[in-house]
Short mmCIF file of C-alpha atoms and ligand atoms in Angstrom, two decimals:
data_model
loop_
_atom_site.label_atom_id
_atom_site.label_comp_id
_atom_site.label_asym_id
_atom_site.label_seq_id
_atom_site.Cartn_x
_atom_site.Cartn_y
_atom_site.Cartn_z
CA MET A 1283 133.47 108.99 104.20
CA SER A 1284 131.01 106.71 105.93
CA ASN A 1285 130.59 103.17 107.16
CA CYS A 1286 127.12 101.73 106.82
CA ALA A 1287 125.57 98.38 107.69
CA ILE A 1288 122.50 96.95 105.96
CA VAL A 1289 120.91 94.47 108.31
CA GLY A 1290 117.78 92.37 108.81
CA ILE A 1291 115.27 93.42 111.45
CA ASN A 1292 113.20 90.24 111.55
CA TRP A 1293 113.72 86.58 110.49
CA GLY A 1294 115.82 87.34 107.41
CA ASP A 1295 114.60 87.48 103.79
CA GLU A 1296 113.52 91.09 104.31
CA GLY A 1297 115.02 92.08 100.96
CA LYS A 1298 118.49 93.06 102.13
CA GLY A 1299 120.11 91.89 98.89
CA ARG A 1300 118.18 94.35 96.75
CA MET A 1301 118.90 97.17 99.21
CA VAL A 1302 122.63 96.42 99.15
CA ASP A 1303 122.55 96.19 95.36
CA LEU A 1304 120.92 99.63 95.26
CA ILE A 1305 122.85 101.42 98.00
CA ALA A 1306 126.21 99.92 97.03
CA ALA A 1307 126.35 102.53 94.26
CA ASP A 1308 127.49 105.04 96.91
CA TYR A 1309 130.12 102.71 98.42
CA ASP A 1310 133.58 101.48 97.47
CA VAL A 1311 133.61 98.21 99.37
CA VAL A 1312 130.90 95.69 100.35
CA VAL A 1313 131.68 93.28 103.18
CA ARG A 1314 129.87 90.12 104.26
CA TYR A 1315 130.78 89.64 107.91
CA GLN A 1316 128.88 86.59 109.20
CA GLY A 1317 127.16 83.41 108.13
CA GLY A 1318 127.86 81.05 105.27
CA ASN A 1319 126.11 79.83 102.15
CA ASN A 1320 123.00 78.99 104.17
CA ALA A 1321 121.11 82.15 103.28
CA GLY A 1322 120.22 83.51 99.90
CA HIS A 1323 120.09 87.11 98.82
CA THR A 1324 118.02 87.65 95.74
CA VAL A 1325 119.24 90.36 93.41
CA VAL A 1326 117.55 91.32 90.17
CA ASN A 1327 119.56 93.56 87.84
CA GLU A 1328 120.58 94.03 84.20
CA TYR A 1329 122.51 90.73 84.25
CA GLY A 1330 119.54 88.65 85.39
CA LYS A 1331 118.16 87.23 88.62
CA PHE A 1332 120.63 85.84 91.13
CA ALA A 1333 120.36 84.04 94.45
CA LEU A 1334 123.64 84.91 96.13
CA HIS A 1335 124.59 82.66 99.01
CA LEU A 1336 128.05 83.84 99.96
CA LEU A 1337 129.19 86.48 97.48
CA PRO A 1338 128.53 90.04 98.65
CA SER A 1339 125.75 91.76 96.69
CA GLY A 1340 128.24 94.39 95.47
CA ILE A 1341 129.72 91.83 93.08
CA PHE A 1342 127.65 93.16 90.16
CA ARG A 1343 129.02 96.69 90.34
CA LYS A 1344 132.26 97.59 88.63
CA ASN A 1345 134.79 99.38 90.88
CA ILE A 1346 133.41 97.80 94.04
CA VAL A 1347 135.69 95.59 96.09
CA ASN A 1348 133.81 92.74 97.76
CA VAL A 1349 135.05 91.16 100.96
CA LEU A 1350 134.20 87.94 102.80
CA GLY A 1351 135.31 88.66 106.35
CA ASN A 1352 136.73 86.50 109.11
CA GLY A 1353 133.25 86.23 110.66
CA THR A 1354 131.93 84.25 107.68
CA VAL A 1355 132.41 80.52 107.14
CA ILE A 1356 133.43 79.30 103.70
CA ASP A 1357 132.67 76.06 101.88
CA PRO A 1358 135.26 76.30 99.08
CA GLU A 1359 133.39 73.86 96.82
CA LYS A 1360 130.11 75.79 97.08
CA LEU A 1361 131.76 79.20 96.80
CA LEU A 1362 133.53 78.16 93.59
CA GLU A 1363 130.19 76.98 92.16
CA GLU A 1364 128.68 80.35 92.96
CA ILE A 1365 131.62 82.24 91.44
CA GLU A 1366 131.31 80.18 88.24
CA ASP A 1367 127.57 80.80 88.07
CA VAL A 1368 127.94 84.57 88.41
CA ARG A 1369 130.87 84.60 85.94
CA SER A 1370 128.74 82.71 83.41
CA HIS A 1371 126.50 85.81 83.24
CA GLY A 1372 129.45 87.90 82.11
CA ILE A 1373 130.52 89.32 85.46
CA ALA A 1374 134.26 89.44 86.09
CA ILE A 1375 135.41 88.07 89.44
CA SER A 1376 139.09 88.33 90.30
CA PRO A 1377 141.28 89.03 93.35
CA GLU A 1378 140.84 92.68 92.40
CA ASN A 1379 137.12 92.71 93.23
CA LEU A 1380 136.85 89.75 95.62
CA LYS A 1381 138.93 89.38 98.77
CA ILE A 1382 138.45 86.51 101.19
CA SER A 1383 139.69 86.53 104.76
CA ASP A 1384 142.56 84.17 105.53
CA ARG A 1385 140.93 83.78 108.96
CA ALA A 1386 137.55 82.50 107.73
CA PRO A 1387 136.89 78.92 108.88
CA ILE A 1388 136.54 76.23 106.21
CA VAL A 1389 133.26 74.31 105.98
CA PHE A 1390 134.27 70.71 105.25
CA PRO A 1391 132.08 68.00 103.68
CA TYR A 1392 131.81 66.39 107.13
CA HIS A 1393 130.19 69.57 108.47
CA ARG A 1394 127.46 69.22 105.85
CA ASP A 1395 127.09 65.51 106.74
CA GLN A 1396 126.88 66.29 110.43
CA ASP A 1397 124.16 68.89 109.81
CA VAL A 1398 122.05 66.33 107.89
CA LEU A 1399 122.69 63.55 110.43
CA GLU A 1400 121.80 65.73 113.41
CA GLU A 1401 118.56 67.03 111.85
CA ALA A 1402 117.62 63.40 111.06
CA ARG A 1403 118.41 62.36 114.63
CA LEU A 1404 116.20 65.14 116.01
CA LEU A 1405 113.19 64.10 113.90
CA ASP A 1406 110.26 66.32 114.87
CA ALA A 1407 112.41 68.40 117.22
CA LYS A 1408 114.62 69.53 114.31
CA TYR A 1409 115.78 73.15 114.05
CA GLY A 1410 115.02 73.52 110.37
CA SER A 1411 118.65 73.79 109.33
CA THR A 1412 119.50 74.49 105.70
CA LYS A 1413 121.95 71.57 106.02
CA ARG A 1414 124.93 73.48 104.69
CA GLY A 1415 127.08 72.58 107.70
CA ILE A 1416 126.91 76.05 109.22
CA ALA A 1417 126.00 75.16 112.83
CA PRO A 1418 128.62 72.35 112.98
CA VAL A 1419 131.40 74.58 111.64
CA TYR A 1420 130.60 77.48 114.00
CA GLY A 1421 130.47 74.95 116.85
CA ASP A 1422 133.90 73.67 115.82
CA LYS A 1423 135.21 77.24 115.50
CA TYR A 1424 134.44 77.89 119.15
CA MET A 1425 135.87 74.50 120.12
CA LYS A 1426 139.01 75.53 118.23
CA LYS A 1427 138.65 72.53 115.96
CA THR A 1428 138.47 73.73 112.39
CA ILE A 1429 140.89 75.04 109.80
CA MET A 1430 141.13 78.66 108.67
CA LEU A 1431 141.47 79.27 104.93
CA GLY A 1432 144.89 80.92 105.31
CA GLU A 1433 146.30 77.66 106.66
CA LEU A 1434 146.29 76.48 103.04
CA PHE A 1435 149.52 78.47 102.73
CA TYR A 1436 151.12 76.33 105.45
CA PRO A 1437 150.52 72.76 104.22
CA ASP A 1438 152.58 70.96 106.88
CA TYR A 1439 150.90 72.87 109.70
CA LEU A 1440 147.47 72.31 108.13
CA LYS A 1441 148.03 68.59 107.61
CA LYS A 1442 149.05 68.08 111.23
CA ARG A 1443 146.08 70.01 112.58
CA LEU A 1444 143.58 68.37 110.24
CA GLU A 1445 144.85 64.94 111.24
CA GLY A 1446 144.12 65.72 114.92
CA ILE A 1447 140.74 67.25 114.18
CA LEU A 1448 139.75 64.33 111.98
CA GLU A 1449 140.55 61.78 114.68
CA TRP A 1450 138.10 63.64 116.93
CA LYS A 1451 135.47 64.30 114.27
CA ASN A 1452 135.40 60.70 113.02
CA LEU A 1453 134.57 59.54 116.55
CA THR A 1454 131.44 61.68 116.46
CA LEU A 1455 130.47 60.76 112.91
CA LYS A 1456 130.89 57.05 113.56
CA ASN A 1457 129.92 56.54 117.21
CA VAL A 1458 127.13 59.11 117.54
CA TYR A 1459 125.51 58.88 114.13
CA GLY A 1460 126.87 55.70 112.54
CA GLY A 1461 127.73 57.96 109.61
CA LYS A 1462 130.49 58.02 107.00
CA THR A 1463 133.99 58.76 108.31
CA TYR A 1464 136.69 60.61 106.36
CA SER A 1465 140.35 59.86 105.74
CA LEU A 1466 143.03 62.54 105.85
CA ASP A 1467 143.92 61.87 102.18
CA GLU A 1468 140.32 62.28 101.14
CA LEU A 1469 140.09 65.70 102.76
CA LEU A 1470 143.49 66.80 101.54
CA SER A 1471 142.50 66.00 97.98
CA TRP A 1472 139.18 67.84 98.48
CA LEU A 1473 141.22 70.82 99.68
CA SER A 1474 143.57 70.63 96.70
CA ALA A 1475 140.60 70.42 94.32
CA TYR A 1476 138.72 73.40 95.77
CA GLY A 1477 140.71 75.24 98.45
CA GLU A 1478 143.71 75.75 96.17
CA GLN A 1479 141.58 77.65 93.65
CA LEU A 1480 140.62 80.14 96.32
CA LYS A 1481 144.23 80.92 97.27
CA PRO A 1482 144.57 83.93 94.95
CA PHE A 1483 141.60 85.57 96.70
CA LEU A 1484 142.89 85.06 100.24
CA CYS A 1485 144.44 87.88 102.23
CA ASP A 1486 144.36 89.64 105.58
CA THR A 1487 141.09 91.40 104.79
CA GLY A 1488 141.05 93.07 108.21
CA LYS A 1489 144.35 94.75 107.43
CA TYR A 1490 143.04 95.80 104.02
CA LEU A 1491 139.86 97.28 105.54
CA ARG A 1492 141.66 99.01 108.39
CA GLY A 1493 143.92 100.58 105.77
CA ILE A 1494 141.03 102.14 103.89
CA ASP A 1495 138.84 102.96 106.91
CA GLY A 1496 138.00 106.65 106.85
CA LYS A 1497 139.32 106.99 103.28
CA LYS A 1498 136.72 104.90 101.46
CA ASN A 1499 133.04 104.19 102.02
CA ILE A 1500 132.48 100.72 103.44
CA LEU A 1501 129.14 98.90 103.35
CA PHE A 1502 128.57 95.90 105.62
CA GLU A 1503 126.04 93.36 104.39
CA ALA A 1504 124.34 91.09 106.91
CA GLN A 1505 122.66 87.77 106.37
CA LEU A 1506 119.44 86.83 108.23
CA GLY A 1507 117.94 89.08 110.93
CA VAL A 1508 117.77 89.85 114.64
CA LEU A 1509 115.36 87.02 115.50
CA ARG A 1510 117.98 84.59 114.18
CA ASP A 1511 120.82 86.14 116.17
CA VAL A 1512 122.52 83.53 118.33
CA ASP A 1513 122.56 85.85 121.38
CA PHE A 1514 119.32 87.81 121.05
CA GLY A 1515 117.14 85.80 118.68
CA ILE A 1516 114.57 83.08 119.37
CA TYR A 1517 117.24 80.69 120.67
CA PRO A 1518 117.70 77.82 119.80
CA TYR A 1519 115.83 78.57 116.55
CA THR A 1520 118.61 80.90 115.53
CA SER A 1521 121.52 80.89 113.21
CA SER A 1522 124.93 80.21 114.74
CA SER A 1523 126.30 83.66 114.00
CA ALA A 1524 125.55 87.30 114.81
CA PRO A 1525 123.52 89.15 112.14
CA LEU A 1526 123.79 92.30 114.26
CA ALA A 1527 125.22 95.56 112.98
CA ALA A 1528 127.35 95.71 116.13
CA TYR A 1529 129.14 92.53 115.01
CA ALA A 1530 129.96 93.94 111.57
CA PRO A 1531 133.27 95.55 112.57
CA ILE A 1532 134.36 92.34 114.33
CA GLY A 1533 133.35 89.97 111.55
CA ALA A 1534 135.06 92.27 109.06
CA GLY A 1535 138.36 92.40 110.95
CA MET A 1536 138.19 96.06 112.03
CA PRO A 1537 136.85 95.81 115.58
CA GLY A 1538 137.85 99.38 116.44
CA THR A 1539 135.72 101.06 113.79
CA LYS A 1540 132.36 102.78 114.17
CA LEU A 1541 129.27 102.63 111.99
CA ASP A 1542 127.85 105.96 110.86
CA ARG A 1543 124.66 104.51 109.48
CA VAL A 1544 122.62 101.35 110.13
CA ILE A 1545 119.86 100.61 107.62
CA GLY A 1546 117.42 98.06 109.04
CA VAL A 1547 115.46 96.22 106.36
CA VAL A 1548 111.84 95.39 107.18
CA LYS A 1549 109.34 93.68 104.88
CA ALA A 1550 105.77 95.03 104.76
CA TYR A 1551 104.61 91.63 106.10
CA SER A 1552 106.38 88.84 108.00
CA THR A 1553 108.03 85.71 106.68
CA CYS A 1554 110.07 83.02 108.34
CA VAL A 1555 111.91 79.96 107.08
CA GLY A 1556 112.48 76.94 109.26
CA GLU A 1557 111.18 75.90 112.62
CA GLY A 1558 110.41 77.81 115.81
CA PRO A 1559 107.84 80.25 117.16
CA PHE A 1560 106.38 82.72 114.63
CA THR A 1561 103.68 84.57 116.50
CA ALA A 1562 101.85 86.34 113.69
CA GLU A 1563 101.75 83.26 111.45
CA TRP A 1564 98.89 82.76 109.02
CA PHE A 1565 97.67 79.37 107.82
CA GLY A 1566 95.37 78.07 105.10
CA GLU A 1567 93.96 80.12 102.26
CA GLU A 1568 95.05 83.47 103.67
CA ALA A 1569 98.65 82.28 103.97
CA SER A 1570 98.75 80.67 100.50
CA ARG A 1571 97.54 83.86 98.88
CA LEU A 1572 100.18 86.04 100.56
CA ARG A 1573 102.90 83.45 99.83
CA GLU A 1574 101.95 83.38 96.15
CA GLU A 1575 101.64 87.17 95.82
CA GLY A 1576 105.02 87.67 97.48
CA ALA A 1577 106.69 84.62 95.84
CA GLU A 1578 107.82 83.60 99.30
CA TYR A 1579 109.96 80.54 98.66
CA GLY A 1580 113.45 80.23 100.20
CA ALA A 1581 116.27 81.54 98.01
CA ALA A 1582 118.67 78.92 99.41
CA THR A 1583 116.39 75.89 99.62
CA GLY A 1584 113.19 76.65 97.67
CA ARG A 1585 111.17 75.86 100.81
CA PRO A 1586 107.80 77.61 101.07
CA ARG A 1587 108.20 80.37 103.64
CA ARG A 1588 105.84 80.76 106.58
CA VAL A 1589 103.98 84.06 106.23
CA GLY A 1590 101.92 86.49 108.28
CA PRO A 1591 101.18 90.17 108.77
CA MET A 1592 103.69 92.83 109.84
CA ASP A 1593 104.71 92.17 113.44
CA ILE A 1594 105.30 95.45 115.30
CA VAL A 1595 106.47 93.79 118.54
CA ALA A 1596 109.20 91.84 116.74
CA THR A 1597 110.07 94.74 114.45
CA ARG A 1598 110.45 97.28 117.25
CA TYR A 1599 112.69 94.81 119.08
CA GLY A 1600 114.70 94.28 115.89
CA VAL A 1601 115.13 98.02 115.28
CA MET A 1602 116.39 98.45 118.84
CA MET A 1603 118.83 95.52 118.78
CA GLN A 1604 120.25 96.64 115.44
CA GLY A 1605 120.59 100.23 116.60
CA ALA A 1606 118.99 101.09 113.25
CA THR A 1607 119.34 104.74 112.28
CA GLU A 1608 116.82 104.27 109.45
CA VAL A 1609 114.54 101.64 107.99
CA ALA A 1610 114.02 100.41 104.44
CA LEU A 1611 110.50 99.02 104.03
CA THR A 1612 110.32 96.46 101.21
CA LYS A 1613 107.62 94.72 99.18
CA ILE A 1614 104.80 97.06 100.12
CA ASP A 1615 103.41 96.50 96.59
CA ILE A 1616 102.61 92.90 97.60
CA LEU A 1617 99.92 94.19 100.01
CA SER A 1618 98.00 95.88 97.19
CA TYR A 1619 95.57 92.95 96.82
CA MET A 1620 94.30 93.32 100.39
CA GLU A 1621 91.07 95.17 101.18
CA GLN A 1622 92.36 95.78 104.70
CA ILE A 1623 95.95 95.59 105.92
CA PRO A 1624 96.45 93.47 109.05
CA VAL A 1625 99.14 94.49 111.54
CA CYS A 1626 100.17 92.60 114.68
CA THR A 1627 100.39 95.48 117.15
CA GLN A 1628 100.90 93.61 120.43
CA TYR A 1629 101.24 90.10 121.81
CA ASP A 1630 98.72 88.52 124.15
CA LEU A 1631 100.70 86.47 126.68
CA ASN A 1632 98.30 84.35 128.71
CA GLY A 1633 95.65 87.06 128.79
CA LYS A 1634 98.06 89.99 129.28
CA LYS A 1635 98.79 92.34 126.38
CA THR A 1636 102.45 93.17 125.93
CA ASP A 1637 104.68 95.34 123.68
CA GLU A 1638 107.83 93.56 124.83
CA PHE A 1639 109.40 90.78 122.80
CA PRO A 1640 109.09 87.70 125.06
CA TYR A 1641 111.86 85.44 126.36
CA PRO A 1642 112.43 82.46 123.99
CA ALA A 1643 111.08 79.89 126.48
CA ILE A 1644 107.62 81.53 126.54
CA ILE A 1645 107.28 83.12 123.13
CA ALA A 1646 105.41 80.09 121.76
CA GLU A 1647 102.60 80.97 124.20
CA ALA A 1648 102.13 84.45 122.71
CA LYS A 1649 99.09 85.14 120.49
CA PRO A 1650 99.05 88.01 118.04
CA VAL A 1651 96.82 91.04 118.63
CA ILE A 1652 95.74 92.06 115.14
CA GLU A 1653 94.49 95.48 114.07
CA TYR A 1654 93.40 96.41 110.57
CA MET A 1655 94.26 99.46 108.50
CA PRO A 1656 92.46 100.50 105.32
CA GLY A 1657 93.98 98.98 102.16
CA TRP A 1658 94.67 100.88 98.93
CA ASN A 1659 93.66 98.08 96.58
CA CYS A 1660 95.39 99.38 93.47
CA ASP A 1661 98.70 98.92 91.70
CA ILE A 1662 101.42 101.04 93.36
CA SER A 1663 104.41 99.48 91.60
CA GLY A 1664 104.79 102.51 89.33
CA CYS A 1665 105.00 105.06 92.18
CA ARG A 1666 108.38 106.71 92.59
CA SER A 1667 107.63 109.31 95.24
CA PHE A 1668 105.88 109.20 98.59
CA GLU A 1669 103.30 111.72 97.38
CA GLU A 1670 102.34 109.51 94.43
CA LEU A 1671 101.32 106.70 96.80
CA PRO A 1672 97.61 106.41 97.63
CA LYS A 1673 96.67 108.03 100.95
CA ALA A 1674 96.02 104.63 102.58
CA ALA A 1675 99.53 103.43 101.68
CA GLN A 1676 101.05 106.66 103.03
CA ASP A 1677 99.08 106.21 106.25
CA TYR A 1678 100.22 102.62 106.57
CA ILE A 1679 103.87 103.66 106.23
CA LEU A 1680 103.52 106.57 108.67
CA SER A 1681 101.79 104.36 111.19
CA ILE A 1682 104.53 101.69 111.02
CA GLU A 1683 107.17 104.41 111.29
CA LYS A 1684 105.54 105.76 114.43
CA SER A 1685 105.15 102.40 116.12
CA ILE A 1686 108.71 101.21 115.47
CA GLY A 1687 110.25 104.56 116.35
CA CYS A 1688 112.62 104.83 113.38
CA PRO A 1689 112.46 106.87 110.16
CA ILE A 1690 111.50 104.91 107.04
CA THR A 1691 113.82 106.37 104.39
CA ASN A 1692 113.41 103.86 101.56
CA ILE A 1693 110.25 102.11 100.38
CA SER A 1694 110.41 99.49 97.66
CA VAL A 1695 107.45 98.82 95.39
CA GLY A 1696 108.93 96.19 93.07
CA ALA A 1697 111.91 93.87 92.68
CA SER A 1698 113.83 95.89 90.08
CA ARG A 1699 116.58 98.30 91.05
CA ASP A 1700 114.58 101.45 90.27
CA ALA A 1701 111.32 100.38 91.96
CA ILE A 1702 112.14 102.46 95.00
CA ILE A 1703 110.80 105.51 96.79
CA ARG A 1704 113.38 107.57 98.69
CA ARG A 1705 112.21 109.83 101.47
P1 GDP B 2870 117.12 88.91 101.41
O1 GDP B 2870 117.75 87.61 101.76
O2 GDP B 2870 116.90 89.77 102.63
O3 GDP B 2870 117.82 89.63 100.31
O4 GDP B 2870 115.66 88.58 100.90
P2 GDP B 2870 115.15 87.66 99.68
O5 GDP B 2870 116.22 86.92 99.04
O6 GDP B 2870 113.97 86.93 100.14
O7 GDP B 2870 114.71 88.80 98.68
C1 GDP B 2870 113.45 89.28 98.66
C2 GDP B 2870 112.71 88.86 97.39
O8 GDP B 2870 111.73 89.84 97.10
C3 GDP B 2870 113.55 88.79 96.15
O9 GDP B 2870 112.97 87.86 95.27
C4 GDP B 2870 113.46 90.20 95.59
O10 GDP B 2870 113.71 90.29 94.22
C5 GDP B 2870 112.04 90.53 95.90
N1 GDP B 2870 111.81 91.93 96.22
C6 GDP B 2870 112.60 92.76 96.95
N2 GDP B 2870 112.00 93.94 97.11
C7 GDP B 2870 110.80 93.87 96.49
C8 GDP B 2870 109.69 94.76 96.36
O11 GDP B 2870 109.69 95.88 96.83
N3 GDP B 2870 108.60 94.30 95.69
C9 GDP B 2870 108.53 93.06 95.15
N4 GDP B 2870 107.42 92.70 94.51
N5 GDP B 2870 109.54 92.18 95.26
C10 GDP B 2870 110.67 92.58 95.92
#
């Protein structure tokens, strides 16, 4: 039996969803352990193309139990929309295959409002939030001022707490932002419209997982990547949660467990959504071409993603912070149009070359050091073994493997489930 985490090594959008969808076949349970509906995992399978925001990517496989852990934050209204959308493609979702932690904080409509109001207040200094209320709800979690889903089973307790929280929250909404305030009745009816429908799915998911630990194979699915980690990412241009593998057992409710395997997902080039330093960034024609080839538009927001070449400095840092035991390299087929493959091998920090990922306060000063490798310039999407790949593509993979110091065990050459090379 084994516990495995599939995590992002860079800025997110590395193609984790497709890796979970593929690797989940060997697992009994898939757990989302952090984040909310702010990210989007794109999964393409026999049912169609899906952008999952909260549901674990194991939802499409029969016999897999999917868990939303205590480390996630849940907007009941948005989760129900997502459940309905997936169901409309003929996929059964019931308390048998979806379990939601009774300790997960609720994202309220005022959290969404606050996200929008704060980004508007910041103007040009904005963080590039997806405006789903994620930062406000995590902030409230640590201030002990939000409601956990399980409190729905204790209406009197919930009502009393929500009343106190609302008194505090309305002060902020009104006095800081001049925004809309909420009444207790309004929020209670929102909860009875949406929260109530989630009740059948709620349970002590930590207890459930601890009960099967060592007896079943558990896969932990992260959202985003190391550079968006609130502790170790490019703070403050981070998410408000921990996309690290090390957080998986905590966010799942089984803090005493160990991971046997950590698969770090790396894209063959870099992309980033939102604001903040992005050292290897391309602009202009070069960027548009890569963005179009890779269809790099946000799964959650549709925003065009910032793009650039593979960044070894960031990737090596990501591999280390994730404690990755192996790497899955995705979207290498997208590079096929290039005559030469650019790689950012080092950063130039005020005239000094460095291999170290810089401290957030100075990273904006770093310039990429770019080296070029020979391209392969032909279609590789049909290759299913390492040997079938052109020599230049093999060399590219081996060179990346060497510089990041981690074995590349999976290489994807297309979006579909079978477009994968296993090494
Ligand atoms: P995630 O959040 O890490 O799952 O990343 P995204 O939602 O951005 O997913 C990556 C996108 O690339 C999705 O549209 C996938 O279907 C697609 N994709 C994943 N792997 C490959 C690949 O190897 N080749 C190509 N061409 N597309 C891929």
